[in-house]
Amino acid sequence: MSVRKSISVLALVIAGLAAPAVQADPAASAQANPANWPAARSPAAITDLATENAISALLARMTVEQKVGQVIQGDISSVTPADLAKYPLGSILAGGNSGPYGNERADAATWAKLVGEYRAASKQAGAGIPILFGIDAVHGHSNLPGATIFPHNIGLGAARDVGLIRRIGVATAAEIAGSGIEWTFAPTLAVPHDVRWGRSYEGYAADPALVAAYGRAMTLGLQGELAAGKVLGPVQVAATAKHFLADGGTVDGRDQGDARLSERDLVAGHAAGYPAAIDAGALTVMASFSSWNGVKHHGNASLLTDVLKNRMGFAGLVVGDWNGHGQVAGCSATDCAASLNAGLDLYMAPDSWKGLFDTTVADVRAGRITQARLDDAVRRVLRVKFKLGLMGPNEVSRGDPALVGAPAHLALAREAVAKSLVLLKNDGHVLPIRPGARVLVAGPGADSMAMQSGGWTISWQGTDTTAADFPNGQTIGAAIAAAVKDAGGQAIVAPKGDSDQRADVAIVVTGEPPYAEFQGDVPHLAFTPQHGEEALIARLRAQGTKVVLVFLSGRPMFTGKLMNQADAFVAAWLPGSQGNGVADVLVARRNGQPLRDFTGRLPFAWPADARAPIAAPLFKTGYGLTYRHRARLGPVNADPRIDLAAFDNSATFFRRGVVPAPWYLASDGVVRVRAVDLSAQEDARQFTWTGPGKFSVEGPPVDLAKRAAGGAVLVLDWRIDARTGAPVRLALGGGTLDIAGSVSAAALGKPGELRIPLRCFAAAGGNLASVGGPLRIDATAGFTATIRSARIADGKGDEACPASR
């Protein structure tokens, strides 16, 4: 058969696999017209005739149960290799808070061992088809200690360097493969329109054209160029174009929200990245949690099938997001034929896989899912497995731990950090720091690997990341101090600014605490310092010290007062583990020149006030100064122009499993804490006592005396998961109550509400006029409770103080 004829036949094979167009009411606002969308096509090299014939032979001998298993993915926290004997799942993932054998800080060899155990078990189960293993490696192999952590995408967008993105993709793929894993859930191709969205930093930029260019580059970096008849190599992994579609276009920037847009605006504002990634050969696409005009993407056939698979010619597999199918109308996490029928090929069912397996088998047998649709989904899953070298005559072995944290990768990350920095102000040319200068590095981010790395680093939210996790990395403070000393100067890193030595220049590093999706959503764009930064800067300025403010954030924020206080202001985004990249730009060496000039440009507009979306920016997209192109910045607006008191969290201590600023969570180490799903992805925190101990919510004192006098109550939205009969003590403002009776009366394992009048805590000795500890729970080993929210609310008038028994 000639090459031309082979390609023609293969094109027909791929085209024939597309599901038929879905017929629906053309007037429906969430019904896409494929003709309005850009055309694309997966490269013919995504498969070949021999592969398709092998898949057909497999399908012919597979049972319904074996096929259903292939379209379900479970998480390592809830499925074991032994489970695959009965439930032959097609894929396994490790979620943001999942680590091998319960260890979030496992090394690459341990990850490879775990993957190998699942793989071996899968080959002995069902039809003997190996599992596909996926992970969120979103800015480097970010779950893995010792890996190279690159700037988050928003910083890479500031770099505006397509070649850099492809090189980062190559390095990231090598490190993922080095731990035995072959699939990453990246790149994110969102175009955030409202940066209140907590995933804004996962988007490269506000410019769809830049997102498209980066999407192509990252796909090619991760996978390489697809070649006919050849599998991906041992240092290459499958890419995932996500999240399809418009996750960055929801109302008010709400995670998992609704994009209320015309089809024209949907296409123009949010679709650009997908044709580019598909044409580049992306093997997978992930459906978004979000909706378009009220219809969840996990159930929108006009988008998943008519647009993505047919119009855009996508021949790989479509994977869901974390139990996202359960949000489709009429579905639950364990029962959703609608998603597969709409075009989903692989359910992401981290903890719901077992129930979903049973109902999906029943749905196929009852005809609610056709055999043709099931076979198409399985074919797409197997096609990806063949291309990755997991199946067929050319199996690929991955798992070389030496690739993780390789020196060349670290140097690349350092380069990326330097290119991501955006200089917004440099009055008096305080930057670069001159040789021989006396420098103080202060602020909460001065020595915080967690703040500079952000979410999706070691853990989902990234709050517990430390410098010890990345021994080949540097905090910003440590990097600057080393560079200053190398240039003949003196430097002290003191996060609280408590140094007796007079400094010529102070670099104050501050910004947002780490966060990830859902929990990173904010109601406005005002940055509110929580660590006395404004007072510190005022004191330094009064001493005659010049001040450089390095701002760490996952989005542009209103920082008017800080910008007026500082002599220089640098938007550093979330640079990752290589703090040396910051020092390369900020600190001049002995020759009086820094290693690099500023080249970064704003990927999003910088707000002039706290209102969102940003209408009249202080700095437009694309703005950025350099050492050669200077401009003096006069006073800027310091008025947020909204009432920030309306967003006061003083009476809310837990919200959707997160402790909002200014509060923080403290534990004595006896209580284990982990994120869990109560009604949405990781919207609650589960507390397990391993011995006598406590956890508490702490923060600046607030006055709750008036609320108490008005009959207000503490409301706990929680679930009792295990109890012992021993006392359980709940404290607020120093007043402690034994709530063992309420715990005993609660329905075990079911969400409920506990309402306690504030007057009860006052009667128990609490000082409600100055509450710095609004929530503390003491218990003993064996007690487990899950908390979704804790807040002060108006009483109903019938609440009573709890009885201890």
Coordinates of N, CA, C and O in Angstrom, one line a residue, residues 661-754:
A661 N -8.5 34.8 55.3 CA -7.8 35.8 56.0 C -8.8 36.7 56.7 O -9.9 37.0 56.2
P662 N -8.5 37.3 57.9 CA -7.1 37.2 58.5 C -6.9 36.0 59.4 O -5.9 36.0 60.2
W663 N -7.8 35.0 59.4 CA -7.6 33.9 60.3 C -6.6 32.9 59.7 O -6.3 32.9 58.5
Y664 N -6.1 32.0 60.6 CA -5.2 31.0 60.2 C -5.5 29.8 61.0 O -5.9 29.8 62.2
L665 N -5.1 28.6 60.5 CA -5.3 27.3 61.2 C -4.1 26.9 61.9 O -3.0 27.0 61.4
A666 N -4.2 26.5 63.2 CA -3.1 26.0 64.0 C -3.5 24.7 64.6 O -4.6 24.4 64.9
S667 N -2.4 23.8 64.6 CA -2.6 22.5 65.2 C -1.4 22.0 66.0 O -0.3 22.5 65.7
D668 N -1.6 21.2 66.9 CA -0.5 20.8 67.8 C 0.2 19.5 67.2 O 1.1 19.0 67.8
G669 N -0.1 19.1 66.0 CA 0.5 18.0 65.4 C -0.1 16.6 65.7 O 0.1 15.6 65.0
V670 N -1.0 16.6 66.7 CA -1.7 15.4 67.1 C -2.9 15.2 66.2 O -3.3 14.0 65.9
V671 N -3.4 16.3 65.7 CA -4.6 16.2 64.8 C -4.2 16.2 63.3 O -3.5 17.2 62.9
R672 N -4.5 15.2 62.6 CA -4.2 15.1 61.2 C -5.3 15.8 60.4 O -6.5 15.6 60.7
V673 N -4.9 16.6 59.4 CA -5.8 17.4 58.6 C -5.7 17.1 57.2 O -4.6 17.0 56.7
R674 N -6.8 16.8 56.5 CA -6.7 16.6 55.1 C -8.0 17.1 54.4 O -9.1 17.3 55.0
A675 N -7.9 17.5 53.1 CA -9.0 18.0 52.4 C -9.9 16.8 51.9 O -9.3 15.8 51.5
V676 N -11.2 17.0 52.0 CA -12.1 16.0 51.5 C -13.3 16.6 50.8 O -13.5 17.8 50.9
D677 N -14.0 15.8 50.1 CA -15.2 16.2 49.4 C -16.4 16.0 50.3 O -16.6 14.9 50.8
L678 N -17.2 17.1 50.5 CA -18.4 17.0 51.2 C -19.6 17.1 50.2 O -20.4 16.2 50.0
S679 N -19.6 18.2 49.4 CA -20.6 18.4 48.4 C -19.9 18.8 47.1 O -20.6 18.9 46.0
A680 N -18.7 19.2 47.1 CA -17.9 19.6 46.0 C -16.4 19.2 46.2 O -16.1 18.7 47.3
Q681 N -15.6 19.4 45.2 CA -14.2 19.0 45.3 C -13.5 19.7 46.4 O -13.4 20.9 46.5
E682 N -13.1 18.9 47.4 CA -12.3 19.3 48.5 C -12.8 20.6 49.1 O -12.1 21.6 49.4
D683 N -14.1 20.6 49.4 CA -14.8 21.8 50.0 C -14.9 21.7 51.5 O -15.6 22.5 52.2
A684 N -14.1 20.8 52.1 CA -14.2 20.6 53.6 C -12.8 20.1 54.1 O -12.0 19.6 53.3
R685 N -12.6 20.2 55.4 CA -11.4 19.7 56.0 C -11.7 18.6 57.0 O -12.6 18.9 57.9
Q686 N -11.1 17.5 57.0 CA -11.3 16.4 57.9 C -10.2 16.4 59.0 O -9.0 16.4 58.6
F687 N -10.6 16.4 60.2 CA -9.7 16.4 61.4 C -9.8 15.1 62.1 O -10.8 14.7 62.5
T688 N -8.6 14.4 62.2 CA -8.6 13.1 62.8 C -7.6 13.2 64.0 O -6.4 13.5 63.8
W689 N -8.1 12.9 65.2 CA -7.3 12.9 66.4 C -6.5 11.6 66.5 O -7.1 10.5 66.6
T690 N -5.2 11.6 66.6 CA -4.4 10.5 66.8 C -4.0 10.3 68.3 O -3.3 9.3 68.7
G691 N -4.4 11.2 69.1 CA -4.1 11.3 70.5 C -4.8 12.5 71.1 O -5.5 13.2 70.4
P692 N -4.7 12.7 72.4 CA -5.2 13.9 73.0 C -4.6 15.2 72.4 O -3.4 15.3 72.4
G693 N -5.4 16.0 71.9 CA -4.9 17.2 71.2 C -6.0 18.1 70.7 O -7.2 18.0 71.0
K694 N -5.6 19.2 70.0 CA -6.5 20.2 69.6 C -6.1 20.8 68.2 O -4.9 20.7 67.8
F695 N -7.0 21.4 67.6 CA -6.7 22.4 66.5 C -7.5 23.6 66.8 O -8.5 23.6 67.6
S696 N -7.0 24.8 66.2 CA -7.7 26.0 66.5 C -7.6 26.9 65.3 O -6.7 26.8 64.4
V697 N -8.5 27.9 65.2 CA -8.5 29.0 64.3 C -8.1 30.2 65.1 O -8.7 30.6 66.1
E698 N -7.0 30.9 64.7 CA -6.5 32.0 65.4 C -6.4 33.2 64.5 O -6.5 33.1 63.2
G699 N -6.2 34.4 65.1 CA -6.1 35.6 64.3 C -6.2 36.9 65.2 O -6.2 36.8 66.4
P700 N -6.3 38.0 64.5 CA -6.4 39.3 65.3 C -7.7 39.4 66.1 O -8.8 38.9 65.6
P701 N -7.7 39.9 67.3 CA -8.9 39.9 68.1 C -10.1 40.7 67.5 O -9.9 41.7 66.8
V702 N -11.3 40.1 67.6 CA -12.5 40.8 67.1 C -13.5 40.9 68.3 O -13.5 40.1 69.2
D703 N -14.3 41.9 68.2 CA -15.3 42.1 69.2 C -16.6 41.5 68.9 O -17.3 41.9 67.9
L704 N -17.0 40.4 69.6 CA -18.3 39.7 69.3 C -19.3 39.9 70.4 O -20.4 39.3 70.4
A705 N -19.0 40.9 71.3 CA -19.9 41.1 72.4 C -21.3 41.6 72.0 O -22.3 41.1 72.5
K706 N -21.3 42.5 71.0 CA -22.6 43.0 70.6 C -23.4 42.0 69.9 O -24.6 41.9 70.0
R707 N -22.7 41.1 69.1 CA -23.4 40.0 68.4 C -24.0 39.1 69.4 O -25.1 38.6 69.2
A708 N -23.2 38.8 70.5 CA -23.7 37.9 71.5 C -25.0 38.5 72.2 O -25.9 37.7 72.4
A709 N -24.9 39.8 72.5 CA -26.1 40.4 73.1 C -27.3 40.4 72.2 O -28.4 40.4 72.7
G710 N -27.1 40.3 70.9 CA -28.2 40.3 70.0 C -28.7 38.9 69.7 O -29.5 38.7 68.8
G711 N -28.1 37.9 70.4 CA -28.6 36.5 70.2 C -27.9 35.7 69.1 O -28.4 34.7 68.7
A712 N -26.7 36.2 68.7 CA -26.0 35.5 67.6 C -25.5 34.2 68.1 O -25.3 33.9 69.3
V713 N -25.2 33.3 67.1 CA -24.8 31.9 67.4 C -23.6 31.6 66.6 O -23.3 32.1 65.5
L714 N -22.8 30.6 67.1 CA -21.8 30.0 66.3 C -22.4 28.8 65.6 O -23.1 28.0 66.2
V715 N -22.2 28.8 64.2 CA -22.8 27.8 63.4 C -21.6 26.9 62.8 O -20.7 27.4 62.1
L716 N -21.7 25.6 63.1 CA -20.7 24.7 62.6 C -21.5 23.8 61.5 O -22.4 23.1 61.9
D717 N -21.0 23.9 60.3 CA -21.5 23.0 59.2 C -20.5 21.9 59.1 O -19.4 22.1 58.6
W718 N -20.9 20.7 59.7 CA -19.9 19.7 59.8 C -20.5 18.3 59.7 O -21.7 18.1 59.5
R719 N -19.6 17.3 59.9 CA -20.0 15.9 59.8 C -19.2 15.1 60.8 O -17.9 15.3 60.9
I720 N -19.8 14.3 61.7 CA -19.1 13.5 62.6 C -18.8 12.2 61.9 O -19.7 11.5 61.5
D721 N -17.5 11.9 61.8 CA -17.1 10.6 61.0 C -16.8 9.5 62.0 O -16.9 8.3 61.6
A722 N -16.3 9.8 63.2 CA -16.0 8.8 64.2 C -16.0 9.4 65.6 O -15.6 10.5 65.7
R723 N -16.6 8.7 66.5 CA -16.6 9.2 67.9 C -16.3 8.2 68.9 O -16.3 7.0 68.6
T724 N -15.9 8.6 70.1 CA -15.4 7.7 71.1 C -16.2 7.7 72.4 O -16.0 6.8 73.2
G725 N -17.0 8.6 72.6 CA -17.7 8.8 73.9 C -17.0 9.6 74.9 O -17.5 10.0 75.9
A726 N -15.7 9.9 74.6 CA -15.0 10.8 75.5 C -15.4 12.3 75.3 O -16.0 12.6 74.3
P727 N -15.0 13.1 76.2 CA -15.4 14.6 76.1 C -14.8 15.2 74.8 O -13.7 14.8 74.3
V728 N -15.6 16.0 74.2 CA -15.2 16.9 73.0 C -15.4 18.3 73.4 O -16.6 18.7 73.7
R729 N -14.4 19.1 73.5 CA -14.5 20.4 74.0 C -14.4 21.5 72.9 O -13.4 21.4 72.1
L730 N -15.3 22.4 72.8 CA -15.4 23.4 71.8 C -15.2 24.8 72.5 O -15.9 25.1 73.5
A731 N -14.2 25.6 72.1 CA -13.9 26.8 72.8 C -14.1 28.0 71.8 O -13.7 27.8 70.6
L732 N -14.5 29.1 72.3 CA -14.5 30.4 71.5 C -14.2 31.5 72.5 O -14.9 31.6 73.6
G733 N -13.2 32.3 72.2 CA -12.9 33.4 73.0 C -12.5 33.1 74.4 O -12.6 33.9 75.4
G734 N -12.0 31.8 74.6 CA -11.6 31.4 76.0 C -12.6 30.7 76.8 O -12.4 30.1 77.8
G735 N -13.9 30.7 76.3 CA -15.0 30.0 76.9 C -15.1 28.6 76.3 O -15.2 28.5 75.1
T736 N -15.1 27.6 77.2 CA -15.0 26.2 76.7 C -16.3 25.5 77.1 O -16.7 25.5 78.3
L737 N -16.8 24.7 76.2 CA -18.0 23.9 76.4 C -17.7 22.5 76.0 O -17.0 22.2 75.0
D738 N -18.3 21.5 76.8 CA -18.2 20.1 76.4 C -19.4 19.8 75.5 O -20.6 19.9 75.9
I739 N -19.1 19.5 74.3 CA -20.2 19.2 73.3 C -20.4 17.7 73.0 O -20.9 17.3 72.0
A740 N -19.9 16.9 73.9 CA -20.0 15.4 73.7 C -21.4 15.0 73.5 O -21.7 14.1 72.7
G741 N -22.4 15.6 74.1 CA -23.8 15.3 73.9 C -24.2 15.6 72.5 O -24.9 14.7 71.9
S742 N -23.8 16.7 72.0 CA -24.2 17.0 70.6 C -23.5 16.1 69.6 O -24.1 15.7 68.6
V743 N -22.3 15.7 69.9 CA -21.6 14.8 69.1 C -22.3 13.4 69.1 O -22.5 12.8 68.0
S744 N -22.7 13.0 70.2 CA -23.4 11.7 70.3 C -24.7 11.7 69.6 O -25.2 10.6 69.0
A745 N -25.4 12.8 69.6 CA -26.7 12.9 69.0 C -26.7 13.1 67.5 O -27.7 12.8 66.8
A746 N -25.5 13.4 67.0 CA -25.4 13.7 65.5 C -25.4 12.3 64.8 O -25.0 11.3 65.2
A747 N -26.0 12.4 63.5 CA -26.0 11.2 62.7 C -24.6 11.0 62.1 O -24.1 11.8 61.5
L748 N -24.1 9.8 62.4 CA -22.7 9.5 62.1 C -22.6 9.4 60.6 O -23.4 8.8 59.9
G749 N -21.6 10.1 60.0 CA -21.3 10.1 58.6 C -22.2 10.9 57.7 O -22.1 10.9 56.5
K750 N -23.1 11.7 58.3 CA -24.0 12.6 57.6 C -23.8 14.0 57.9 O -23.7 14.4 59.1
P751 N -23.8 15.0 57.0 CA -23.6 16.4 57.3 C -24.7 16.9 58.1 O -25.9 16.5 58.0
G752 N -24.4 17.8 59.0 CA -25.4 18.4 59.9 C -24.9 19.8 60.4 O -23.8 20.2 60.0
E753 N -25.7 20.4 61.2 CA -25.4 21.7 61.7 C -25.5 21.8 63.2 O -26.4 21.3 63.8
L754 N -24.5 22.4 63.8 CA -24.5 22.6 65.2 C -24.5 24.1 65.4 O -23.7 24.9 64.9

